[in-house]
Tab-separated table of C-alpha atoms and ligand atoms in Angstrom:
chain	number	residue	atom	x	y	z
A	8	MET	CA	23.519	26.753	-1.226
A	9	LYS	CA	26.519	26.614	1.154
A	10	PRO	CA	29.075	23.956	0.048
A	11	ALA	CA	29.060	20.901	2.330
A	12	PRO	CA	32.117	20.418	4.558
A	13	LYS	CA	34.682	17.938	3.173
A	14	TRP	CA	33.959	15.527	6.023
A	15	GLN	CA	30.257	15.305	5.302
A	16	TYR	CA	28.951	11.925	4.130
A	17	ASP	CA	28.365	12.031	0.381
A	18	GLU	CA	24.734	10.988	0.129
A	19	MET	CA	24.712	11.562	-3.642
A	20	LYS	CA	27.009	8.594	-4.114
A	21	PRO	CA	24.617	5.738	-4.937
A	22	CYS	CA	24.432	3.083	-2.232
A	23	GLY	CA	22.630	-0.239	-2.578
A	24	VAL	CA	19.802	-0.653	-5.063
A	25	ASP	CA	20.457	1.233	-8.310
A	26	PHE	CA	18.066	4.141	-8.814
A	27	THR	CA	20.114	5.958	-11.471
A	28	ASP	CA	18.456	4.609	-14.621
A	29	ILE	CA	14.910	5.701	-15.494
A	30	GLU	CA	14.003	2.320	-17.025
A	31	GLU	CA	15.116	0.556	-13.850
A	32	VAL	CA	13.071	3.073	-11.889
A	33	ALA	CA	9.980	2.315	-14.017
A	34	ALA	CA	10.475	-1.447	-13.460
A	35	TYR	CA	10.906	-0.813	-9.718
A	36	ASP	CA	7.656	1.162	-9.653
A	37	ILE	CA	5.685	-1.535	-11.492
A	38	MET	CA	6.986	-4.194	-9.088
A	39	HIS	CA	6.223	-2.111	-5.987
A	40	GLN	CA	2.732	-1.281	-7.225
A	41	LYS	CA	1.992	-4.991	-7.443
A	42	LEU	CA	2.886	-5.351	-3.785
A	43	ARG	CA	1.877	-2.053	-2.260
A	44	ASP	CA	-1.417	-0.229	-2.469
A	45	TYR	CA	0.032	3.292	-2.801
A	46	ALA	CA	-3.340	5.060	-2.539
A	47	ARG	CA	-4.437	3.143	0.540
A	48	SER	CA	-1.149	3.489	2.414
A	49	SER	CA	-0.874	7.183	1.488
A	50	GLU	CA	-4.395	7.766	2.761
A	51	GLY	CA	-3.400	6.079	6.027
A	52	VAL	CA	-0.349	8.338	6.304
A	53	MET	CA	-2.467	11.443	5.587
A	54	GLN	CA	-4.932	10.476	8.297
A	55	ARG	CA	-2.253	9.697	10.869
A	56	LEU	CA	-0.622	13.054	10.207
A	57	GLY	CA	-3.907	14.943	10.069
A	58	LEU	CA	-3.166	16.365	6.615
A	59	GLY	CA	-5.696	18.256	4.521
A	60	SER	CA	-6.169	20.841	1.798
A	61	GLY	CA	-4.017	23.499	3.481
A	62	SER	CA	-1.085	21.216	4.299
A	63	ILE	CA	2.514	21.634	3.191
A	64	VAL	CA	4.398	18.343	3.203
A	65	ILE	CA	7.978	17.316	2.492
A	66	ASP	CA	8.278	13.812	1.055
A	67	MET	CA	11.926	13.025	1.773
A	68	GLY	CA	13.228	10.336	-0.578
A	69	SER	CA	10.049	10.565	-2.626
A	70	GLY	CA	11.104	7.905	-5.135
A	71	THR	CA	8.557	7.274	-7.866
A	72	GLY	CA	5.933	9.293	-5.980
A	73	ALA	CA	4.223	6.512	-4.021
A	74	PHE	CA	3.100	9.114	-1.480
A	75	ALA	CA	3.700	12.449	-3.240
A	76	LEU	CA	1.377	11.808	-6.192
A	77	HIS	CA	-1.497	10.807	-3.954
A	78	ALA	CA	-0.939	13.530	-1.359
A	79	ALA	CA	-0.698	16.237	-4.032
A	80	LYS	CA	-4.359	15.599	-4.878
A	81	LYS	CA	-5.345	16.496	-1.325
A	82	CYS	CA	-2.731	18.903	0.057
A	83	ARG	CA	-1.613	22.424	-0.761
A	84	THR	CA	2.026	21.758	-1.679
A	85	ILE	CA	4.244	18.683	-1.704
A	86	TYR	CA	8.014	19.093	-1.765
A	87	ALA	CA	9.350	15.885	-3.322
A	88	ALA	CA	13.060	15.561	-2.511
A	89	ASP	CA	15.324	12.776	-3.717
A	90	ILE	CA	19.003	12.280	-4.513
A	91	SER	CA	18.107	10.295	-7.639
A	92	ALA	CA	17.537	12.488	-10.691
A	93	ALA	CA	15.926	9.484	-12.433
A	94	MET	CA	13.411	9.028	-9.594
A	95	LEU	CA	12.541	12.726	-9.679
A	96	GLU	CA	12.124	12.729	-13.456
A	97	TYR	CA	9.919	9.626	-13.352
A	98	CYS	CA	7.745	11.172	-10.639
A	99	ARG	CA	7.599	14.471	-12.536
A	100	GLN	CA	6.332	12.649	-15.652
A	101	GLN	CA	3.646	10.884	-13.604
A	102	ALA	CA	2.591	14.192	-12.039
A	103	GLU	CA	2.302	15.754	-15.486
A	104	LYS	CA	0.183	12.846	-16.752
A	105	GLN	CA	-2.109	13.292	-13.753
A	106	GLY	CA	-2.329	17.069	-14.184
A	107	LEU	CA	-0.724	17.802	-10.802
A	108	SER	CA	1.046	21.136	-10.565
A	109	ASN	CA	1.556	21.484	-6.811
A	110	ILE	CA	4.594	19.214	-6.438
A	111	VAL	CA	7.934	21.002	-6.094
A	112	PHE	CA	10.714	18.652	-7.234
A	113	CYS	CA	13.994	19.059	-5.370
A	114	HIS	CA	17.267	17.335	-6.144
A	115	GLY	CA	18.543	16.985	-2.595
A	116	GLY	CA	18.511	14.538	0.233
A	117	LEU	CA	18.480	13.872	3.932
A	118	LEU	CA	21.722	15.809	4.420
A	119	THR	CA	21.604	18.343	1.597
A	120	TYR	CA	17.978	19.341	0.997
A	121	GLU	CA	17.447	22.994	1.941
A	122	HIS	CA	13.835	23.873	2.556
A	123	VAL	CA	12.798	27.260	1.208
A	124	GLY	CA	9.307	28.641	1.583
A	125	ASP	CA	6.808	28.193	4.374
A	126	LEU	CA	7.698	25.665	7.038
A	127	ALA	CA	6.099	22.282	6.541
A	128	ASP	CA	3.215	20.733	8.463
A	129	ALA	CA	4.753	17.303	8.034
A	130	ILE	CA	7.673	15.313	6.696
A	131	VAL	CA	7.120	11.819	5.342
A	132	CYS	CA	10.191	9.609	5.063
A	133	VAL	CA	9.433	6.051	3.955
A	134	LEU	CA	12.132	3.432	3.345
A	135	VAL	CA	14.866	6.064	3.007
A	136	LEU	CA	16.772	6.567	6.274
A	137	HIS	CA	18.605	3.232	5.938
A	138	HIS	CA	20.630	4.785	3.102
A	139	LEU	CA	22.679	6.694	5.682
A	140	PRO	CA	25.232	5.340	8.191
A	141	ASP	CA	24.003	5.633	11.787
A	142	PHE	CA	25.810	8.844	12.741
A	143	TRP	CA	24.272	10.577	9.729
A	144	LYS	CA	20.795	9.219	10.454
A	145	GLN	CA	20.650	11.394	13.558
A	146	VAL	CA	22.064	14.396	11.716
A	147	ALA	CA	19.233	13.968	9.194
A	148	LEU	CA	16.568	13.739	11.901
A	149	LYS	CA	17.826	16.898	13.563
A	150	ARG	CA	17.742	18.711	10.209
A	151	PHE	CA	14.088	17.722	9.817
A	152	ARG	CA	13.136	19.718	12.870
A	153	THR	CA	14.313	22.946	11.243
A	154	MET	CA	11.957	22.423	8.283
A	155	LEU	CA	8.806	21.903	10.324
A	156	LYS	CA	6.380	24.330	11.926
A	157	PRO	CA	6.141	24.073	15.699
A	158	GLY	CA	3.882	21.075	16.217
A	159	GLY	CA	4.748	19.784	12.731
A	160	ARG	CA	4.992	16.031	12.456
A	161	LEU	CA	7.362	13.456	11.089
A	162	LEU	CA	6.305	10.061	9.845
A	163	LEU	CA	9.220	7.718	9.590
A	164	PHE	CA	8.986	4.186	8.280
A	165	ASP	CA	11.902	1.883	7.661
A	166	PHE	CA	13.313	-1.581	8.168
A	167	VAL	CA	15.280	-2.355	11.303
A	168	PHE	CA	16.950	-5.525	12.515
A	169	PRO	CA	15.924	-7.105	15.803
A	170	SER	CA	18.703	-8.128	18.214
A	171	TRP	CA	18.718	-11.820	17.415
A	172	GLU	CA	20.470	-13.796	20.100
A	173	GLU	CA	21.879	-16.403	17.778
A	174	ASN	CA	22.258	-17.479	14.182
A	175	SER	CA	21.381	-14.181	12.579
A	176	GLY	CA	22.721	-15.552	9.272
A	177	ALA	CA	19.955	-18.150	9.129
A	178	LYS	CA	17.354	-15.517	9.993
A	179	ILE	CA	18.594	-13.236	7.196
A	180	GLU	CA	18.494	-16.162	4.745
A	181	ASP	CA	14.938	-16.979	5.833
A	182	TRP	CA	13.841	-13.376	5.431
A	183	ILE	CA	15.306	-13.003	1.931
A	184	GLN	CA	13.759	-16.312	0.929
A	185	ALA	CA	10.379	-15.312	2.354
A	186	VAL	CA	10.487	-12.061	0.349
A	187	GLY	CA	11.125	-14.167	-2.779
A	188	VAL	CA	8.141	-16.382	-2.003
A	189	THR	CA	5.648	-13.684	-1.014
A	190	ALA	CA	6.816	-11.253	-3.715
A	191	ASN	CA	9.274	-12.273	-6.415
A	192	ALA	CA	12.961	-12.856	-7.174
A	193	ARG	CA	13.600	-9.195	-7.980
A	194	LEU	CA	12.413	-8.003	-4.587
A	195	ALA	CA	14.383	-10.803	-2.912
A	196	GLN	CA	17.457	-9.381	-4.665
A	197	GLU	CA	16.585	-5.910	-3.325
A	198	ALA	CA	16.327	-7.420	0.161
A	199	LEU	CA	19.751	-9.015	-0.248
A	200	ILE	CA	21.254	-5.701	-1.401
A	201	PHE	CA	19.601	-3.961	1.542
A	202	VAL	CA	21.342	-6.303	3.991
A	203	ARG	CA	24.680	-6.341	2.181
A	204	ASP	CA	25.184	-2.770	0.955
A	205	GLU	CA	22.842	-0.385	2.753
A	206	PHE	CA	22.816	0.837	6.357
A	207	GLY	CA	19.865	-0.871	8.010
A	208	THR	CA	20.494	-0.943	11.742
A	209	TYR	CA	19.232	-2.551	14.951
A	210	ASP	CA	15.851	-1.549	16.334
A	211	TRP	CA	17.392	-0.411	19.651
A	212	ILE	CA	19.958	1.795	17.896
A	213	MET	CA	17.230	3.353	15.779
A	214	GLU	CA	15.045	3.959	18.824
A	215	GLY	CA	17.958	5.736	20.528
A	216	ILE	CA	18.686	7.827	17.454
A	217	ILE	CA	15.055	8.891	17.192
A	218	LYS	CA	14.783	9.737	20.875
A	219	GLN	CA	17.966	11.814	20.768
A	220	GLY	CA	17.025	13.469	17.475
A	221	TRP	CA	13.505	14.251	18.645
A	222	ILE	CA	13.615	15.309	22.267
A	223	SER	CA	9.878	15.295	22.427
A	224	SER	CA	7.240	13.968	24.747
A	225	ASP	CA	5.033	13.218	21.764
A	226	LEU	CA	6.960	10.384	20.253
A	227	TYR	CA	4.993	7.472	18.899
A	228	LEU	CA	7.228	4.633	18.034
A	229	HIS	CA	6.814	0.965	17.494
A	230	THR	CA	8.592	-1.815	15.691
A	231	ARG	CA	6.556	-4.079	13.508
A	232	MET	CA	7.205	-7.696	12.745
A	233	ASN	CA	10.571	-7.108	14.376
A	234	LYS	CA	11.935	-5.633	11.217
A	235	ASP	CA	9.969	-2.512	10.363
A	236	LEU	CA	10.155	0.642	12.346
A	237	ASP	CA	7.243	2.976	12.145
A	238	CYS	CA	7.197	6.220	14.023
A	239	ILE	CA	5.377	9.513	14.221
A	240	ALA	CA	6.960	12.366	16.125
A	241	ASN	CA	5.734	15.877	16.856
A	242	ASN	CA	8.082	18.837	16.528
B	310	SAM	C1	13.205	2.379	-1.405
B	310	SAM	S1	12.976	3.913	-2.210
B	310	SAM	C2	11.548	4.533	-1.350
B	310	SAM	C3	10.849	5.605	-2.139
B	310	SAM	C4	9.550	6.117	-1.550
B	310	SAM	N1	9.745	6.809	-0.298
B	310	SAM	C5	8.534	5.028	-1.404
B	310	SAM	O1	7.947	4.891	-0.335
B	310	SAM	O2	8.308	4.307	-2.361
B	310	SAM	C6	14.307	4.865	-1.523
B	310	SAM	C7	14.416	6.246	-2.136
B	310	SAM	O3	15.298	7.021	-1.316
B	310	SAM	C8	16.158	7.746	-2.160
B	310	SAM	N2	17.353	8.091	-1.370
B	310	SAM	C9	18.444	7.348	-1.102
B	310	SAM	N3	19.304	8.019	-0.312
B	310	SAM	C10	18.716	9.221	-0.058
B	310	SAM	C11	19.095	10.362	0.691
B	310	SAM	N4	20.254	10.419	1.345
B	310	SAM	N5	18.241	11.402	0.738
B	310	SAM	C12	17.054	11.361	0.077
B	310	SAM	N6	16.654	10.321	-0.669
B	310	SAM	C13	17.471	9.258	-0.733
B	310	SAM	C14	16.398	6.832	-3.346
B	310	SAM	O4	16.868	7.545	-4.470
B	310	SAM	C15	15.007	6.267	-3.542
B	310	SAM	O5	14.223	7.082	-4.356
């Protein structure tokens, strides 16, 4: 692998929620599984992307394997890439328990992952892009295009901030509190860290970044609940 230029953002430097300890990662997974139906949402992603038994998919920022473990049961090969060695190890252990041998684990990220092998049919990137500052978000999106077959698809899901006209502080407080009520105190703390230490951005900035990064007529993009951004784009 070519060494990164000195001016490149160091994505390996942890930012925000701590994913470096495998016990923390296990606790994170248990909490998320209480709130998210991994199988159901993964099935939805597979259908939206038109994935099947012959598909090659890159799960960028694969985490504990919320998508990768499910998709591996139905696709040809899943490349699970993450900057957290603990996340990768946790996911690898789950794959082993489930007898899955078609996941390729890659210690690399949005800016450093180098895809080798056949080009992918799809890239799935869920709740990951906000770990990069805005300039680097677009660099990452442009890199994705080089890993996909012509016509390959990207599914991007992340949080974005709406352009509140006033009192954004109160709105942030309300959101963090609502997360605590609908989920629990631990997830409310993750929400707080997301706002304070990570690089979530405005919906209109994210829309611009996606449009510039994916000069494509087949761009499906919508914001949900004014704070999630959910997009599918064709290469
Ligand atoms: C909130 S978790 C989401 C994990 C998974 N996609 C899911 O849906 O559950 C964010 C993941 O992104 C990873 N991550 C953070 N920065 C990254 C980067 N620059 N490139 C790739 N993965 C990154 C973290 O290590 C973590 O596993």
